[in-house]
């Protein structure tokens, strides 16, 4: 089974087969490591890490800070409110990481990046090694972007205090796609957005609650009818809640 396919530097297609599988490696550079503890200690993501499908290293950028105060930020040239994350700590940290492995992408989590979606999650899940850089304050010195960053990703059109929660969201979306992360392999494929449709409604026992009944078709035992019903429901739900996905 092919589990990773990507295009190399010279346009060649590089395939990775299941028997050559190496854990996807994710380095997260942050000023607030504590914010990234819990997201990796629960549920599917925790199990995927235990199964060695992914390994995640949280790197404290403060360790690369300059001087006695381990400074990582400074006032912006040209004036204005807020502080800017300086070049040297980030550059030194990234250089150290790059000396250890080759990265497919160095991603900066920022509200002015490309909007994250399932397609991006799918394509990042094919990567072997990535770095996620979490921004803070007014952002990073732009030269870090020019020198190192290969992708900028936003999780939505709103501004959070930093890139840690977005990085955790991105990791969750990617790690659950790694082969073996979810026991029922088809389950990740039937998620909302995998085919640009929202997922259909689901029900479990009891078959009736306060007069609300589970649709008969789901109790029919007829797989074809159930598939058709689910597909129709998906289209209907998408038309109502996210018509932009249909166009
Ligand atoms: N950092 C702050 N807000 C963000 C957002 N919406 N997406 C990604 N990183 C961010």
Short mmCIF file of C-alpha atoms and ligand atoms in Angstrom, two decimals:
data_model
loop_
_atom_site.label_atom_id
_atom_site.label_comp_id
_atom_site.label_asym_id
_atom_site.label_seq_id
_atom_site.Cartn_x
_atom_site.Cartn_y
_atom_site.Cartn_z
CA UNK A 1 0.00 0.00 0.00
CA UNK A 2 1.31 3.48 -0.89
CA UNK A 3 0.90 5.81 2.03
CA UNK A 4 2.78 8.90 0.91
CA UNK A 5 3.22 10.37 -2.52
CA UNK A 6 4.98 13.62 -3.17
CA UNK A 7 6.80 15.47 -5.91
CA UNK A 8 10.57 15.80 -5.42
CA UNK A 9 12.80 18.79 -6.18
CA UNK A 10 13.28 17.73 -9.83
CA UNK A 11 9.61 16.98 -10.43
CA UNK A 12 10.01 13.25 -9.78
CA UNK A 13 7.25 11.41 -7.92
CA UNK A 14 8.45 9.93 -4.62
CA UNK A 15 6.32 7.12 -3.23
CA UNK A 16 6.51 5.74 0.30
CA UNK A 17 5.13 2.26 0.89
CA UNK A 18 3.54 1.03 4.11
CA UNK A 19 6.50 -1.19 5.01
CA UNK A 20 8.83 1.85 4.88
CA UNK A 21 6.62 3.93 7.14
CA UNK A 22 8.45 6.32 9.43
CA UNK A 23 6.59 8.39 12.01
CA UNK A 24 5.67 11.82 10.76
CA UNK A 25 7.82 14.26 12.69
CA UNK A 26 6.38 17.60 13.79
CA UNK A 27 8.46 20.26 15.55
CA UNK A 28 6.48 23.10 17.11
CA UNK A 29 8.37 26.26 18.02
CA UNK A 30 6.56 28.23 20.71
CA UNK A 31 6.95 30.73 23.52
CA UNK A 32 4.20 28.96 25.48
CA UNK A 33 4.91 25.20 25.57
CA UNK A 34 2.28 24.73 28.29
CA UNK A 35 -0.46 25.60 25.83
CA UNK A 36 0.55 22.60 23.73
CA UNK A 37 0.60 19.91 26.40
CA UNK A 38 -2.98 18.75 26.62
CA UNK A 39 -3.86 18.55 22.89
CA UNK A 40 -1.40 15.68 22.44
CA UNK A 41 -2.42 13.75 25.54
CA UNK A 42 -5.91 12.64 24.61
CA UNK A 43 -7.93 10.52 22.23
CA UNK A 44 -6.89 9.76 18.65
CA UNK A 45 -3.84 12.04 18.65
CA UNK A 46 -2.46 10.49 21.84
CA UNK A 47 -2.97 6.98 20.46
CA UNK A 48 -1.36 7.87 17.12
CA UNK A 49 1.72 9.12 18.97
CA UNK A 50 1.79 5.98 21.13
CA UNK A 51 1.54 3.85 17.98
CA UNK A 52 4.53 5.82 16.60
CA UNK A 53 2.59 7.12 13.61
CA UNK A 54 3.63 10.65 14.57
CA UNK A 55 6.11 12.20 16.92
CA UNK A 56 5.73 15.74 18.09
CA UNK A 57 8.45 17.84 19.72
CA UNK A 58 7.59 21.09 21.46
CA UNK A 59 10.50 23.52 21.38
CA UNK A 60 10.61 26.45 23.79
CA UNK A 61 11.77 29.47 21.79
CA UNK A 62 12.78 31.15 25.07
CA UNK A 63 15.72 28.73 25.22
CA UNK A 64 17.07 30.52 22.13
CA UNK A 65 16.46 34.02 23.56
CA UNK A 66 19.33 36.49 23.67
CA UNK A 67 21.22 37.82 26.70
CA UNK A 68 20.54 37.43 30.38
CA UNK A 69 16.84 38.02 29.90
CA UNK A 70 16.56 35.52 27.04
CA UNK A 71 15.00 38.25 24.94
CA UNK A 72 12.89 37.13 21.99
CA UNK A 73 11.14 40.36 20.98
CA UNK A 74 11.80 44.03 20.36
CA UNK A 75 10.01 47.25 19.46
CA UNK A 76 9.03 47.64 15.78
CA UNK A 77 11.14 49.86 13.54
CA UNK A 78 9.00 52.81 12.48
CA UNK A 79 7.15 52.82 15.80
CA UNK A 80 3.69 51.55 16.64
CA UNK A 81 2.13 49.43 19.36
CA UNK A 82 3.22 45.92 20.27
CA UNK A 83 6.45 43.99 20.04
CA UNK A 84 7.92 42.05 17.13
CA UNK A 85 9.55 38.62 17.50
CA UNK A 86 13.23 39.05 16.61
CA UNK A 87 15.13 37.17 13.93
CA UNK A 88 18.03 35.56 15.80
CA UNK A 89 16.23 33.27 18.29
CA UNK A 90 13.91 31.90 15.58
CA UNK A 91 16.69 31.62 12.98
CA UNK A 92 19.03 29.84 15.44
CA UNK A 93 16.29 27.44 16.43
CA UNK A 94 15.30 26.64 12.83
CA UNK A 95 18.94 26.25 11.75
CA UNK A 96 19.53 23.78 14.58
CA UNK A 97 16.48 21.75 13.52
CA UNK A 98 17.44 21.85 9.84
CA UNK A 99 20.85 20.42 10.73
CA UNK A 100 19.05 17.31 12.05
CA UNK A 101 16.56 16.59 9.26
CA UNK A 102 15.16 17.84 5.98
CA UNK A 103 11.78 19.54 6.27
CA UNK A 104 9.01 19.36 3.71
CA UNK A 105 7.53 22.61 5.01
CA UNK A 106 8.26 25.27 7.60
CA UNK A 107 4.86 26.67 8.44
CA UNK A 108 4.10 29.94 10.19
CA UNK A 109 0.74 30.02 11.96
CA UNK A 110 -0.69 33.49 11.33
CA UNK A 111 -4.10 35.09 10.76
CA UNK A 112 -2.84 36.50 7.44
CA UNK A 113 -1.95 33.06 6.05
CA UNK A 114 -3.81 30.78 3.66
CA UNK A 115 -7.08 29.58 5.21
CA UNK A 116 -6.72 26.03 6.56
CA UNK A 117 -9.07 23.38 5.18
CA UNK A 118 -9.37 19.63 4.69
CA UNK A 119 -7.45 19.67 1.39
CA UNK A 120 -4.46 21.31 3.08
CA UNK A 121 -4.72 18.82 5.96
CA UNK A 122 -4.75 15.93 3.47
CA UNK A 123 -1.68 17.22 1.67
CA UNK A 124 0.27 18.00 4.87
CA UNK A 125 -0.48 14.50 6.17
CA UNK A 126 1.69 13.17 3.32
CA UNK A 127 4.74 15.03 4.66
CA UNK A 128 7.53 13.36 6.60
CA UNK A 129 8.87 16.32 8.59
CA UNK A 130 7.38 19.73 9.28
CA UNK A 131 8.08 22.69 11.54
CA UNK A 132 5.23 24.82 12.91
CA UNK A 133 6.21 28.28 14.13
CA UNK A 134 3.76 29.92 16.53
CA UNK A 135 3.68 33.71 16.36
CA UNK A 136 3.01 36.12 19.22
CA UNK A 137 2.81 39.84 19.89
CA UNK A 138 2.72 41.79 16.63
CA UNK A 139 4.19 38.86 14.70
CA UNK A 140 7.65 37.91 13.46
CA UNK A 141 10.28 40.03 11.75
CA UNK A 142 9.38 39.72 8.08
CA UNK A 143 12.86 38.50 7.18
CA UNK A 144 12.09 35.19 8.94
CA UNK A 145 9.30 34.75 6.42
CA UNK A 146 11.61 35.55 3.54
CA UNK A 147 14.41 33.28 4.76
CA UNK A 148 12.68 30.23 6.16
CA UNK A 149 8.90 30.07 5.94
CA UNK A 150 7.50 27.94 3.11
CA UNK A 151 3.79 28.18 4.06
CA UNK A 152 1.66 30.53 6.13
CA UNK A 153 -1.55 29.11 7.50
CA UNK A 154 -4.53 30.72 9.24
CA UNK A 155 -7.27 28.71 10.93
CA UNK A 156 -9.86 31.41 10.29
CA UNK A 157 -10.57 35.11 9.97
CA UNK A 158 -10.12 36.05 13.60
CA UNK A 159 -7.09 36.91 15.69
CA UNK A 160 -6.01 34.71 18.59
CA UNK A 161 -3.38 35.54 21.20
CA UNK A 162 -0.85 33.31 19.49
CA UNK A 163 -0.29 30.48 17.05
CA UNK A 164 -0.34 27.65 19.64
CA UNK A 165 -4.02 26.74 19.46
CA UNK A 166 -3.97 26.98 15.65
CA UNK A 167 -0.89 24.70 15.61
CA UNK A 168 -2.70 22.19 17.84
CA UNK A 169 -5.72 22.26 15.53
CA UNK A 170 -3.56 21.73 12.46
CA UNK A 171 -1.75 18.80 14.15
CA UNK A 172 -5.04 17.18 15.15
CA UNK A 173 -6.41 17.48 11.62
CA UNK A 174 -3.24 15.96 10.13
CA UNK A 175 -2.45 13.25 12.68
CA UNK A 176 -5.92 11.69 12.58
CA UNK A 177 -5.39 11.18 8.82
CA UNK A 178 -2.22 9.11 9.22
CA UNK A 179 -2.82 5.50 8.19
CA UNK A 180 -3.70 3.49 11.30
CA UNK A 181 -4.64 6.52 13.46
CA UNK A 182 -8.31 5.69 13.22
CA UNK A 183 -9.21 2.05 13.57
CA UNK A 184 -12.03 2.18 11.01
CA UNK A 185 -9.98 3.45 8.09
CA UNK A 186 -13.00 4.57 6.14
CA UNK A 187 -14.14 6.77 8.97
CA UNK A 188 -11.67 9.61 8.24
CA UNK A 189 -12.75 9.50 4.61
CA UNK A 190 -16.42 9.93 5.51
CA UNK A 191 -15.74 13.07 7.57
CA UNK A 192 -17.30 16.36 6.65
CA UNK A 193 -15.34 18.17 3.91
CA UNK A 194 -13.52 15.09 2.55
CA UNK A 195 -15.67 15.33 -0.59
CA UNK A 196 -16.60 19.00 -0.11
CA UNK A 197 -19.84 17.92 1.58
CA UNK A 198 -20.83 18.16 5.23
CA UNK A 199 -21.33 14.83 7.00
CA UNK A 200 -24.91 13.51 7.26
CA UNK A 201 -26.69 13.33 10.66
CA UNK A 202 -25.95 10.24 12.78
CA UNK A 203 -28.07 8.46 15.39
CA UNK A 204 -27.63 5.74 17.99
CA UNK A 205 -29.82 4.03 20.61
CA UNK A 206 -32.53 4.62 21.71
CA UNK A 207 -34.48 4.47 18.44
CA UNK A 208 -36.99 6.91 19.89
CA UNK A 209 -36.47 9.73 22.41
CA UNK A 210 -39.21 12.13 23.54
CA UNK A 211 -41.18 11.30 20.41
CA UNK A 212 -38.21 11.92 18.09
CA UNK A 213 -37.64 8.83 15.95
CA UNK A 214 -34.54 7.71 14.11
CA UNK A 215 -35.28 7.82 10.34
CA UNK A 216 -36.76 4.44 9.27
CA UNK A 217 -34.19 3.97 6.50
CA UNK A 218 -31.37 3.68 9.09
CA UNK A 219 -33.21 0.76 10.70
CA UNK A 220 -33.96 -0.88 7.33
CA UNK A 221 -30.73 -2.88 7.12
CA UNK A 222 -30.51 -1.97 3.42
CA UNK A 223 -26.96 -0.63 2.86
CA UNK A 224 -27.70 0.83 -0.58
CA UNK A 225 -30.73 2.77 0.63
CA UNK A 226 -28.78 3.93 3.69
CA UNK A 227 -25.87 5.17 1.51
CA UNK A 228 -28.30 7.01 -0.78
CA UNK A 229 -30.10 8.59 2.17
CA UNK A 230 -26.81 9.71 3.75
CA UNK A 231 -25.63 11.22 0.48
CA UNK A 232 -28.91 13.12 0.03
CA UNK A 233 -28.73 14.37 3.62
CA UNK A 234 -25.14 15.52 3.08
CA UNK A 235 -26.13 17.51 0.03
CA UNK A 236 -29.14 19.00 1.83
CA UNK A 237 -27.09 19.97 4.89
CA UNK A 238 -24.35 21.49 2.75
CA UNK A 239 -26.90 23.44 0.69
CA UNK A 240 -28.38 24.89 3.90
CA UNK A 241 -25.26 25.56 6.00
CA UNK A 242 -22.40 25.92 3.52
CA UNK A 243 -23.73 26.56 0.00
CA UNK A 244 -20.28 27.94 -0.94
CA UNK A 245 -18.93 24.36 -0.86
CA UNK A 246 -21.32 23.28 -3.62
CA UNK A 247 -20.45 26.02 -6.09
N1 LIG B 1 -2.40 33.36 15.29
C1 LIG B 1 -3.29 34.25 15.76
N2 LIG B 1 -4.47 34.12 15.15
C2 LIG B 1 -4.34 33.10 14.26
C3 LIG B 1 -5.20 32.48 13.33
N3 LIG B 1 -6.46 32.88 13.14
N4 LIG B 1 -4.72 31.46 12.58
C4 LIG B 1 -3.43 31.06 12.73
N5 LIG B 1 -2.57 31.61 13.58
C5 LIG B 1 -3.01 32.62 14.35
#
